[in-house]
PDB file of C-alpha atoms and ligand atoms in Angstrom:
ATOM      1  CA  UNK A   1       0.000   0.000   0.000  1.00  0.00           C
ATOM      2  CA  UNK A   2       1.312   3.450  -0.846  1.00  0.00           C
ATOM      3  CA  UNK A   3       2.448   5.437   2.184  1.00  0.00           C
ATOM      4  CA  UNK A   4      -0.076   8.066   3.165  1.00  0.00           C
ATOM      5  CA  UNK A   5       0.852  11.687   2.943  1.00  0.00           C
ATOM      6  CA  UNK A   6       1.976  13.121   6.261  1.00  0.00           C
ATOM      7  CA  UNK A   7       0.316  16.457   6.942  1.00  0.00           C
ATOM      8  CA  UNK A   8       1.850  17.347  10.265  1.00  0.00           C
ATOM      9  CA  UNK A   9       3.949  15.769  13.000  1.00  0.00           C
ATOM     10  CA  UNK A  10       3.508  17.059  16.535  1.00  0.00           C
ATOM     11  CA  UNK A  11       5.002  16.053  19.864  1.00  0.00           C
ATOM     12  CA  UNK A  12       2.619  13.165  20.566  1.00  0.00           C
ATOM     13  CA  UNK A  13       0.751  12.600  17.299  1.00  0.00           C
ATOM     14  CA  UNK A  14       1.141  12.485  13.535  1.00  0.00           C
ATOM     15  CA  UNK A  15      -1.623  13.552  11.162  1.00  0.00           C
ATOM     16  CA  UNK A  16      -1.948  11.850   7.776  1.00  0.00           C
ATOM     17  CA  UNK A  17      -4.184  12.599   4.850  1.00  0.00           C
ATOM     18  CA  UNK A  18      -7.453  10.671   5.235  1.00  0.00           C
ATOM     19  CA  UNK A  19      -9.058   8.291   2.728  1.00  0.00           C
ATOM     20  CA  UNK A  20     -11.757  10.809   1.785  1.00  0.00           C
ATOM     21  CA  UNK A  21     -11.817  14.590   1.471  1.00  0.00           C
ATOM     22  CA  UNK A  22     -12.513  16.234   4.815  1.00  0.00           C
ATOM     23  CA  UNK A  23     -10.932  13.386   6.795  1.00  0.00           C
ATOM     24  CA  UNK A  24      -7.542  12.788   8.392  1.00  0.00           C
ATOM     25  CA  UNK A  25      -5.850   9.898  10.153  1.00  0.00           C
ATOM     26  CA  UNK A  26      -4.509  10.699  13.605  1.00  0.00           C
ATOM     27  CA  UNK A  27      -1.609   8.454  14.729  1.00  0.00           C
ATOM     28  CA  UNK A  28      -0.729   8.338  18.450  1.00  0.00           C
ATOM     29  CA  UNK A  29       3.006   8.095  19.177  1.00  0.00           C
ATOM     30  CA  UNK A  30       4.637   6.782  22.352  1.00  0.00           C
ATOM     31  CA  UNK A  31       6.596  10.020  22.829  1.00  0.00           C
ATOM     32  CA  UNK A  32       6.058  11.969  26.019  1.00  0.00           C
ATOM     33  CA  UNK A  33       7.210  15.565  26.355  1.00  0.00           C
ATOM     34  CA  UNK A  34       6.900  18.140  29.115  1.00  0.00           C
ATOM     35  CA  UNK A  35       8.056  21.667  29.877  1.00  0.00           C
ATOM     36  CA  UNK A  36       7.702  22.709  26.240  1.00  0.00           C
ATOM     37  CA  UNK A  37       9.561  19.565  25.078  1.00  0.00           C
ATOM     38  CA  UNK A  38      12.607  20.179  27.307  1.00  0.00           C
ATOM     39  CA  UNK A  39      11.908  16.813  28.944  1.00  0.00           C
ATOM     40  CA  UNK A  40      11.329  13.872  26.600  1.00  0.00           C
ATOM     41  CA  UNK A  41      10.912  10.110  26.790  1.00  0.00           C
ATOM     42  CA  UNK A  42       9.386   7.238  24.888  1.00  0.00           C
ATOM     43  CA  UNK A  43       6.768   5.472  27.024  1.00  0.00           C
ATOM     44  CA  UNK A  44       6.023   2.117  25.447  1.00  0.00           C
ATOM     45  CA  UNK A  45       2.292   1.657  24.911  1.00  0.00           C
ATOM     46  CA  UNK A  46       1.265   5.251  25.689  1.00  0.00           C
ATOM     47  CA  UNK A  47       0.067   5.867  22.142  1.00  0.00           C
ATOM     48  CA  UNK A  48      -2.095   2.749  22.207  1.00  0.00           C
ATOM     49  CA  UNK A  49      -3.687   3.766  25.505  1.00  0.00           C
ATOM     50  CA  UNK A  50      -4.303   7.358  24.430  1.00  0.00           C
ATOM     51  CA  UNK A  51      -5.839   6.224  21.140  1.00  0.00           C
ATOM     52  CA  UNK A  52      -8.313   4.090  23.113  1.00  0.00           C
ATOM     53  CA  UNK A  53      -8.955   6.685  25.790  1.00  0.00           C
ATOM     54  CA  UNK A  54      -9.509   9.501  23.309  1.00  0.00           C
ATOM     55  CA  UNK A  55     -11.891   7.238  21.377  1.00  0.00           C
ATOM     56  CA  UNK A  56     -13.756   6.498  24.609  1.00  0.00           C
ATOM     57  CA  UNK A  57     -14.116  10.161  25.622  1.00  0.00           C
ATOM     58  CA  UNK A  58     -14.967  11.458  22.136  1.00  0.00           C
ATOM     59  CA  UNK A  59     -17.564   8.707  21.604  1.00  0.00           C
ATOM     60  CA  UNK A  60     -19.100   9.657  24.949  1.00  0.00           C
ATOM     61  CA  UNK A  61     -19.199  13.310  23.907  1.00  0.00           C
ATOM     62  CA  UNK A  62     -21.025  12.320  20.719  1.00  0.00           C
ATOM     63  CA  UNK A  63     -23.513  10.301  22.777  1.00  0.00           C
ATOM     64  CA  UNK A  64     -24.400  13.357  24.865  1.00  0.00           C
ATOM     65  CA  UNK A  65     -24.551  15.617  21.813  1.00  0.00           C
ATOM     66  CA  UNK A  66     -21.217  17.453  22.071  1.00  0.00           C
ATOM     67  CA  UNK A  67     -19.815  17.755  18.536  1.00  0.00           C
ATOM     68  CA  UNK A  68     -16.261  16.499  17.983  1.00  0.00           C
ATOM     69  CA  UNK A  69     -13.914  15.330  15.246  1.00  0.00           C
ATOM     70  CA  UNK A  70     -13.874  11.589  16.008  1.00  0.00           C
ATOM     71  CA  UNK A  71     -15.223   9.262  13.304  1.00  0.00           C
ATOM     72  CA  UNK A  72     -13.818   5.824  14.151  1.00  0.00           C
ATOM     73  CA  UNK A  73     -10.788   4.031  15.487  1.00  0.00           C
ATOM     74  CA  UNK A  74      -8.876   2.294  12.700  1.00  0.00           C
ATOM     75  CA  UNK A  75      -6.349   0.224  14.640  1.00  0.00           C
ATOM     76  CA  UNK A  76      -4.250   0.206  17.803  1.00  0.00           C
ATOM     77  CA  UNK A  77      -2.658   3.562  17.120  1.00  0.00           C
ATOM     78  CA  UNK A  78      -4.810   5.320  14.557  1.00  0.00           C
ATOM     79  CA  UNK A  79      -8.179   6.939  14.346  1.00  0.00           C
ATOM     80  CA  UNK A  80     -10.125   8.508  11.508  1.00  0.00           C
ATOM     81  CA  UNK A  81     -11.158  12.081  12.251  1.00  0.00           C
ATOM     82  CA  UNK A  82     -12.827  15.000  10.498  1.00  0.00           C
ATOM     83  CA  UNK A  83     -10.405  17.641   9.314  1.00  0.00           C
ATOM     84  CA  UNK A  84     -10.963  20.961  11.001  1.00  0.00           C
ATOM     85  CA  UNK A  85      -9.409  24.386  10.910  1.00  0.00           C
ATOM     86  CA  UNK A  86      -7.780  24.447  14.341  1.00  0.00           C
ATOM     87  CA  UNK A  87      -8.286  27.630  16.343  1.00  0.00           C
ATOM     88  CA  UNK A  88      -4.772  28.481  17.619  1.00  0.00           C
ATOM     89  CA  UNK A  89      -5.807  28.406  21.277  1.00  0.00           C
ATOM     90  CA  UNK A  90      -5.548  25.863  24.055  1.00  0.00           C
ATOM     91  CA  UNK A  91      -8.769  25.969  26.025  1.00  0.00           C
ATOM     92  CA  UNK A  92      -8.129  25.029  29.654  1.00  0.00           C
ATOM     93  CA  UNK A  93     -10.818  24.304  32.239  1.00  0.00           C
ATOM     94  CA  UNK A  94      -9.898  24.156  35.916  1.00  0.00           C
ATOM     95  CA  UNK A  95     -11.957  22.673  38.739  1.00  0.00           C
ATOM     96  CA  UNK A  96      -9.124  22.601  41.287  1.00  0.00           C
ATOM     97  CA  UNK A  97      -5.841  24.501  41.351  1.00  0.00           C
ATOM     98  CA  UNK A  98      -2.810  22.719  39.895  1.00  0.00           C
ATOM     99  CA  UNK A  99       0.103  23.454  37.591  1.00  0.00           C
ATOM    100  CA  UNK A 100       0.529  26.912  36.160  1.00  0.00           C
ATOM    101  CA  UNK A 101      -2.303  28.604  38.087  1.00  0.00           C
ATOM    102  CA  UNK A 102      -0.608  27.656  41.371  1.00  0.00           C
ATOM    103  CA  UNK A 103       2.593  29.386  40.295  1.00  0.00           C
ATOM    104  CA  UNK A 104       0.844  32.334  38.704  1.00  0.00           C
ATOM    105  CA  UNK A 105      -1.534  33.126  41.565  1.00  0.00           C
ATOM    106  CA  UNK A 106       0.272  31.508  44.497  1.00  0.00           C
ATOM    107  CA  UNK A 107      -2.505  28.984  45.121  1.00  0.00           C
ATOM    108  CA  UNK A 108      -2.046  25.725  47.009  1.00  0.00           C
ATOM    109  CA  UNK A 109      -2.376  22.650  44.781  1.00  0.00           C
ATOM    110  CA  UNK A 110      -5.859  21.155  45.134  1.00  0.00           C
ATOM    111  CA  UNK A 111      -7.678  24.370  46.106  1.00  0.00           C
ATOM    112  CA  UNK A 112     -11.219  24.092  44.715  1.00  0.00           C
ATOM    113  CA  UNK A 113     -12.193  26.776  42.225  1.00  0.00           C
ATOM    114  CA  UNK A 114     -15.310  28.789  43.126  1.00  0.00           C
ATOM    115  CA  UNK A 115     -16.627  27.694  39.724  1.00  0.00           C
ATOM    116  CA  UNK A 116     -14.971  26.089  36.687  1.00  0.00           C
ATOM    117  CA  UNK A 117     -12.440  28.564  35.304  1.00  0.00           C
ATOM    118  CA  UNK A 118     -11.885  28.713  31.545  1.00  0.00           C
ATOM    119  CA  UNK A 119      -8.509  30.012  30.339  1.00  0.00           C
ATOM    120  CA  UNK A 120      -7.007  30.451  26.884  1.00  0.00           C
ATOM    121  CA  UNK A 121      -3.379  30.017  25.869  1.00  0.00           C
ATOM    122  CA  UNK A 122      -2.042  31.034  22.478  1.00  0.00           C
ATOM    123  CA  UNK A 123      -0.642  27.954  20.710  1.00  0.00           C
ATOM    124  CA  UNK A 124       2.945  28.869  19.927  1.00  0.00           C
ATOM    125  CA  UNK A 125       5.771  26.577  21.055  1.00  0.00           C
ATOM    126  CA  UNK A 126       8.425  29.256  20.550  1.00  0.00           C
ATOM    127  CA  UNK A 127       6.571  31.502  23.010  1.00  0.00           C
ATOM    128  CA  UNK A 128       5.745  28.632  25.404  1.00  0.00           C
ATOM    129  CA  UNK A 129       1.961  28.827  24.794  1.00  0.00           C
ATOM    130  CA  UNK A 130       1.337  32.052  26.765  1.00  0.00           C
ATOM    131  CA  UNK A 131      -1.896  32.738  28.621  1.00  0.00           C
ATOM    132  CA  UNK A 132      -3.943  35.310  26.707  1.00  0.00           C
ATOM    133  CA  UNK A 133      -6.994  37.408  27.512  1.00  0.00           C
ATOM    134  CA  UNK A 134     -10.241  37.412  25.532  1.00  0.00           C
ATOM    135  CA  UNK A 135      -9.242  40.925  24.483  1.00  0.00           C
ATOM    136  CA  UNK A 136      -6.159  39.561  22.661  1.00  0.00           C
ATOM    137  CA  UNK A 137      -8.167  36.809  21.010  1.00  0.00           C
ATOM    138  CA  UNK A 138     -10.681  39.218  19.514  1.00  0.00           C
ATOM    139  CA  UNK A 139      -8.246  42.025  18.700  1.00  0.00           C
ATOM    140  CA  UNK A 140      -5.763  39.732  16.956  1.00  0.00           C
ATOM    141  CA  UNK A 141      -8.515  37.883  15.112  1.00  0.00           C
ATOM    142  CA  UNK A 142      -7.789  34.362  16.414  1.00  0.00           C
ATOM    143  CA  UNK A 143     -11.523  33.954  17.020  1.00  0.00           C
ATOM    144  CA  UNK A 144     -14.654  36.095  16.870  1.00  0.00           C
ATOM    145  CA  UNK A 145     -16.727  37.054  19.908  1.00  0.00           C
ATOM    146  CA  UNK A 146     -19.288  34.434  18.819  1.00  0.00           C
ATOM    147  CA  UNK A 147     -16.567  31.775  18.540  1.00  0.00           C
ATOM    148  CA  UNK A 148     -15.307  32.729  21.974  1.00  0.00           C
ATOM    149  CA  UNK A 149     -18.770  32.374  23.536  1.00  0.00           C
ATOM    150  CA  UNK A 150     -19.210  29.026  21.748  1.00  0.00           C
ATOM    151  CA  UNK A 151     -15.773  27.818  22.878  1.00  0.00           C
ATOM    152  CA  UNK A 152     -16.537  28.585  26.517  1.00  0.00           C
ATOM    153  CA  UNK A 153     -19.919  26.852  26.300  1.00  0.00           C
ATOM    154  CA  UNK A 154     -18.331  23.820  24.601  1.00  0.00           C
ATOM    155  CA  UNK A 155     -15.504  23.629  27.152  1.00  0.00           C
ATOM    156  CA  UNK A 156     -17.930  23.765  30.085  1.00  0.00           C
ATOM    157  CA  UNK A 157     -20.094  21.018  28.576  1.00  0.00           C
ATOM    158  CA  UNK A 158     -17.002  18.855  28.101  1.00  0.00           C
ATOM    159  CA  UNK A 159     -16.076  19.591  31.723  1.00  0.00           C
ATOM    160  CA  UNK A 160     -19.469  18.457  33.018  1.00  0.00           C
ATOM    161  CA  UNK A 161     -19.338  15.287  30.960  1.00  0.00           C
ATOM    162  CA  UNK A 162     -15.740  14.371  31.789  1.00  0.00           C
ATOM    163  CA  UNK A 163     -16.095  15.210  35.500  1.00  0.00           C
ATOM    164  CA  UNK A 164     -19.066  12.853  35.750  1.00  0.00           C
ATOM    165  CA  UNK A 165     -17.388  10.035  33.831  1.00  0.00           C
ATOM    166  CA  UNK A 166     -14.263  10.276  35.971  1.00  0.00           C
ATOM    167  CA  UNK A 167     -16.159  10.610  39.245  1.00  0.00           C
ATOM    168  CA  UNK A 168     -17.968   7.363  38.445  1.00  0.00           C
ATOM    169  CA  UNK A 169     -14.608   5.543  38.496  1.00  0.00           C
ATOM    170  CA  UNK A 170     -13.244   7.281  41.585  1.00  0.00           C
ATOM    171  CA  UNK A 171     -11.169   9.921  39.796  1.00  0.00           C
ATOM    172  CA  UNK A 172     -11.253  13.681  40.318  1.00  0.00           C
ATOM    173  CA  UNK A 173     -10.976  15.785  37.155  1.00  0.00           C
ATOM    174  CA  UNK A 174      -8.679  18.580  38.329  1.00  0.00           C
ATOM    175  CA  UNK A 175      -8.214  20.341  34.982  1.00  0.00           C
ATOM    176  CA  UNK A 176      -7.893  19.618  31.270  1.00  0.00           C
ATOM    177  CA  UNK A 177      -7.029  21.178  27.943  1.00  0.00           C
ATOM    178  CA  UNK A 178      -8.959  20.853  24.716  1.00  0.00           C
ATOM    179  CA  UNK A 179      -8.473  22.201  21.243  1.00  0.00           C
ATOM    180  CA  UNK A 180     -11.351  23.347  19.122  1.00  0.00           C
ATOM    181  CA  UNK A 181     -11.689  23.500  15.351  1.00  0.00           C
ATOM    182  CA  UNK A 182     -13.975  25.018  12.767  1.00  0.00           C
ATOM    183  CA  UNK A 183     -15.835  22.917  10.234  1.00  0.00           C
ATOM    184  CA  UNK A 184     -17.324  24.728   7.275  1.00  0.00           C
ATOM    185  CA  UNK A 185     -20.774  24.112   5.897  1.00  0.00           C
ATOM    186  CA  UNK A 186     -21.212  26.380   2.865  1.00  0.00           C
ATOM    187  CA  UNK A 187     -20.505  29.905   4.133  1.00  0.00           C
ATOM    188  CA  UNK A 188     -21.087  29.048   7.783  1.00  0.00           C
ATOM    189  CA  UNK A 189     -18.862  27.364  10.290  1.00  0.00           C
ATOM    190  CA  UNK A 190     -19.462  25.623  13.570  1.00  0.00           C
ATOM    191  CA  UNK A 191     -17.064  24.657  16.292  1.00  0.00           C
ATOM    192  CA  UNK A 192     -16.250  21.108  17.303  1.00  0.00           C
ATOM    193  CA  UNK A 193     -13.892  19.507  19.809  1.00  0.00           C
ATOM    194  CA  UNK A 194     -10.698  18.319  18.076  1.00  0.00           C
ATOM    195  CA  UNK A 195      -7.208  16.988  18.922  1.00  0.00           C
ATOM    196  CA  UNK A 196      -7.387  14.439  21.761  1.00  0.00           C
ATOM    197  CA  UNK A 197      -8.746  13.917  25.254  1.00  0.00           C
ATOM    198  CA  UNK A 198      -6.400  11.712  27.248  1.00  0.00           C
ATOM    199  CA  UNK A 199      -4.360  11.702  30.475  1.00  0.00           C
ATOM    200  CA  UNK A 200      -1.729  13.655  28.495  1.00  0.00           C
ATOM    201  CA  UNK A 201      -4.042  16.665  28.525  1.00  0.00           C
ATOM    202  CA  UNK A 202      -5.952  16.238  31.820  1.00  0.00           C
ATOM    203  CA  UNK A 203      -5.041  16.195  35.487  1.00  0.00           C
ATOM    204  CA  UNK A 204      -6.618  13.169  37.125  1.00  0.00           C
ATOM    205  CA  UNK A 205      -6.334  12.349  40.832  1.00  0.00           C
ATOM    206  CA  UNK A 206      -7.589   9.276  42.615  1.00  0.00           C
ATOM    207  CA  UNK A 207     -10.371  10.477  44.896  1.00  0.00           C
ATOM    208  CA  UNK A 208      -9.393   8.237  47.824  1.00  0.00           C
ATOM    209  CA  UNK A 209      -5.606   8.456  47.796  1.00  0.00           C
ATOM    210  CA  UNK A 210      -4.856  11.559  45.715  1.00  0.00           C
ATOM    211  CA  UNK A 211      -2.572   9.428  43.499  1.00  0.00           C
ATOM    212  CA  UNK A 212      -1.822  11.242  40.257  1.00  0.00           C
ATOM    213  CA  UNK A 213      -2.936   9.347  37.160  1.00  0.00           C
ATOM    214  CA  UNK A 214      -1.875  11.795  34.449  1.00  0.00           C
ATOM    215  CA  UNK A 215       1.155  13.346  32.770  1.00  0.00           C
ATOM    216  CA  UNK A 216       2.315  14.928  36.050  1.00  0.00           C
ATOM    217  CA  UNK A 217       3.684  11.420  36.839  1.00  0.00           C
ATOM    218  CA  UNK A 218       6.139  12.027  33.990  1.00  0.00           C
ATOM    219  CA  UNK A 219       6.625  15.764  34.595  1.00  0.00           C
ATOM    220  CA  UNK A 220       7.516  15.181  38.247  1.00  0.00           C
ATOM    221  CA  UNK A 221       9.066  11.670  38.105  1.00  0.00           C
ATOM    222  CA  UNK A 222       6.371  10.121  40.306  1.00  0.00           C
ATOM    223  CA  UNK A 223       6.650   6.573  38.943  1.00  0.00           C
ATOM    224  CA  UNK A 224       5.512   4.726  35.843  1.00  0.00           C
ATOM    225  CA  UNK A 225       3.436   6.800  33.442  1.00  0.00           C
ATOM    226  CA  UNK A 226       2.324   3.670  31.596  1.00  0.00           C
ATOM    227  CA  UNK A 227       1.020   2.200  34.871  1.00  0.00           C
ATOM    228  CA  UNK A 228      -0.921   5.391  35.643  1.00  0.00           C
ATOM    229  CA  UNK A 229      -2.560   5.528  32.195  1.00  0.00           C
ATOM    230  CA  UNK A 230      -3.255   1.785  32.304  1.00  0.00           C
ATOM    231  CA  UNK A 231      -5.058   2.321  35.611  1.00  0.00           C
ATOM    232  CA  UNK A 232      -7.281   5.016  34.063  1.00  0.00           C
ATOM    233  CA  UNK A 233      -8.033   2.764  31.083  1.00  0.00           C
ATOM    234  CA  UNK A 234      -8.704  -0.218  33.351  1.00  0.00           C
ATOM    235  CA  UNK A 235     -11.180   1.697  35.513  1.00  0.00           C
ATOM    236  CA  UNK A 236     -13.001   2.972  32.430  1.00  0.00           C
ATOM    237  CA  UNK A 237     -13.152  -0.542  30.970  1.00  0.00           C
ATOM    238  CA  UNK A 238     -11.174   0.360  27.860  1.00  0.00           C
ATOM    239  CA  UNK A 239      -7.936  -1.479  28.507  1.00  0.00           C
ATOM    240  CA  UNK A 240      -6.573  -2.880  25.249  1.00  0.00           C
ATOM    241  CA  UNK A 241      -5.536  -6.478  25.748  1.00  0.00           C
ATOM    242  CA  UNK A 242      -2.111  -6.489  24.122  1.00  0.00           C
ATOM    243  CA  UNK A 243      -0.261  -3.514  25.572  1.00  0.00           C
ATOM    244  CA  UNK A 244       2.992  -5.084  26.671  1.00  0.00           C
ATOM    245  CA  UNK A 245       3.192  -3.555  30.133  1.00  0.00           C
ATOM    246  CA  UNK A 246      -0.468  -4.151  31.064  1.00  0.00           C
ATOM    247  CA  UNK A 247       0.032  -6.531  33.994  1.00  0.00           C
ATOM    248  CA  UNK A 248      -3.033  -8.770  33.661  1.00  0.00           C
ATOM    249  CA  UNK A 249      -5.069  -7.885  30.604  1.00  0.00           C
ATOM    250  CA  UNK A 250      -8.768  -8.476  31.067  1.00  0.00           C
ATOM    251  CA  UNK A 251     -10.941  -9.302  28.112  1.00  0.00           C
ATOM    252  CA  UNK A 252     -13.663  -6.720  27.606  1.00  0.00           C
ATOM    253  CA  UNK A 253     -16.853  -8.170  26.143  1.00  0.00           C
TER     254      UNK A 253
HETATM  255  N1  LIG B 301      -2.066  21.164  29.080  1.00  0.00           N
HETATM  256  C1  LIG B 301      -1.861  20.469  27.904  1.00  0.00           C
HETATM  257  N2  LIG B 301      -0.983  20.966  26.985  1.00  0.00           N
HETATM  258  C2  LIG B 301      -0.298  22.121  27.166  1.00  0.00           C
HETATM  259  C3  LIG B 301      -0.505  22.829  28.380  1.00  0.00           C
HETATM  260  C4  LIG B 301      -1.390  22.320  29.307  1.00  0.00           C
HETATM  261  O1  LIG B 301      -2.465  19.427  27.680  1.00  0.00           O
HETATM  262  O2  LIG B 301       0.463  22.533  26.291  1.00  0.00           O
HETATM  263  C5  LIG B 301      -3.001  20.629  30.083  1.00  0.00           C
HETATM  264  C6  LIG B 301      -2.263  20.111  31.305  1.00  0.00           C
HETATM  265  O3  LIG B 301      -1.976  18.732  31.175  1.00  0.00           O
HETATM  266  C7  LIG B 301      -3.275  20.357  32.401  1.00  0.00           C
HETATM  267  C8  LIG B 301      -4.036  21.596  31.928  1.00  0.00           C
HETATM  268  O4  LIG B 301      -3.818  21.683  30.534  1.00  0.00           O
HETATM  269  O5  LIG B 301      -4.193  19.280  32.485  1.00  0.00           O
HETATM  270  C9  LIG B 301      -3.590  22.869  32.617  1.00  0.00           C
HETATM  271  O6  LIG B 301      -2.210  23.004  32.435  1.00  0.00           O
HETATM  272  P1  LIG B 301      -1.387  24.169  33.152  1.00  0.00           P
HETATM  273  O7  LIG B 301      -1.805  25.489  32.618  1.00  0.00           O
HETATM  274  O8  LIG B 301      -1.459  23.993  34.609  1.00  0.00           O
HETATM  275  O9  LIG B 301       0.068  23.988  32.599  1.00  0.00           O
HETATM  276  P2  LIG B 301       1.297  23.111  33.022  1.00  0.00           P
HETATM  277  O10 LIG B 301       1.234  22.827  34.467  1.00  0.00           O
HETATM  278  O11 LIG B 301       1.156  21.913  32.139  1.00  0.00           O
HETATM  279  O12 LIG B 301       2.429  24.017  32.648  1.00  0.00           O
END
């Protein structure tokens, strides 16, 4: 089979041209990066787990009526998605303080937010994805006021859905990042959730023990990242059976 055309290679994923116009194939790599790619490692099986987990979350979003790019999983590492025009913003929702907000505002890790906080960062690796205000977004034309309102509404719906799903398996959704894209229908566009939803882009803490089950395990050298992600997948019932490090694979009917 002829090799597909690579469209873009990022830190954790590769995008290939899809089989039909308006589609792409998203390939999940095993590479882990943190601190704007200053820290790097290859975590065997991470791509397989994130492919499954992103499929699980995106399918759930579809089931509750939240539009997203996922079409179907193709194999262990690849999924078919709708092509979108990515809005160059990371949309972050915070339920509890962690990571950059702790440093920025001097908050203790784990402090509950008075309500979910939505933040935007401008996607630019060279600048380290800086936090931006709505004012910048509108003035510099990254999104319109309508897009901005829609992005906030979308992000809060995703937060409600994901918080509930995680709570049901004893995990606290501390914060997460999503990316949003435009799909065009004639002269109009609408916004849909794109990229991925996985423990690479969420903070997930065990409710009972506080154990971190997300990329902070890698950022802060807290143990095996593969074990943490496998635990999330196991609790959600989406553990693939042939990931090499999965200790005792269980067959999901
Ligand atoms: N996040 C992400 N990609 C980024 C930056 C942040 O997926 O480039 C996620 C991160 O995993 C966390 C949330 O967004 O779940 C909030 O991240 P924060 O602003 O605290 O940044 P960090 O601590 O990663 O610097």
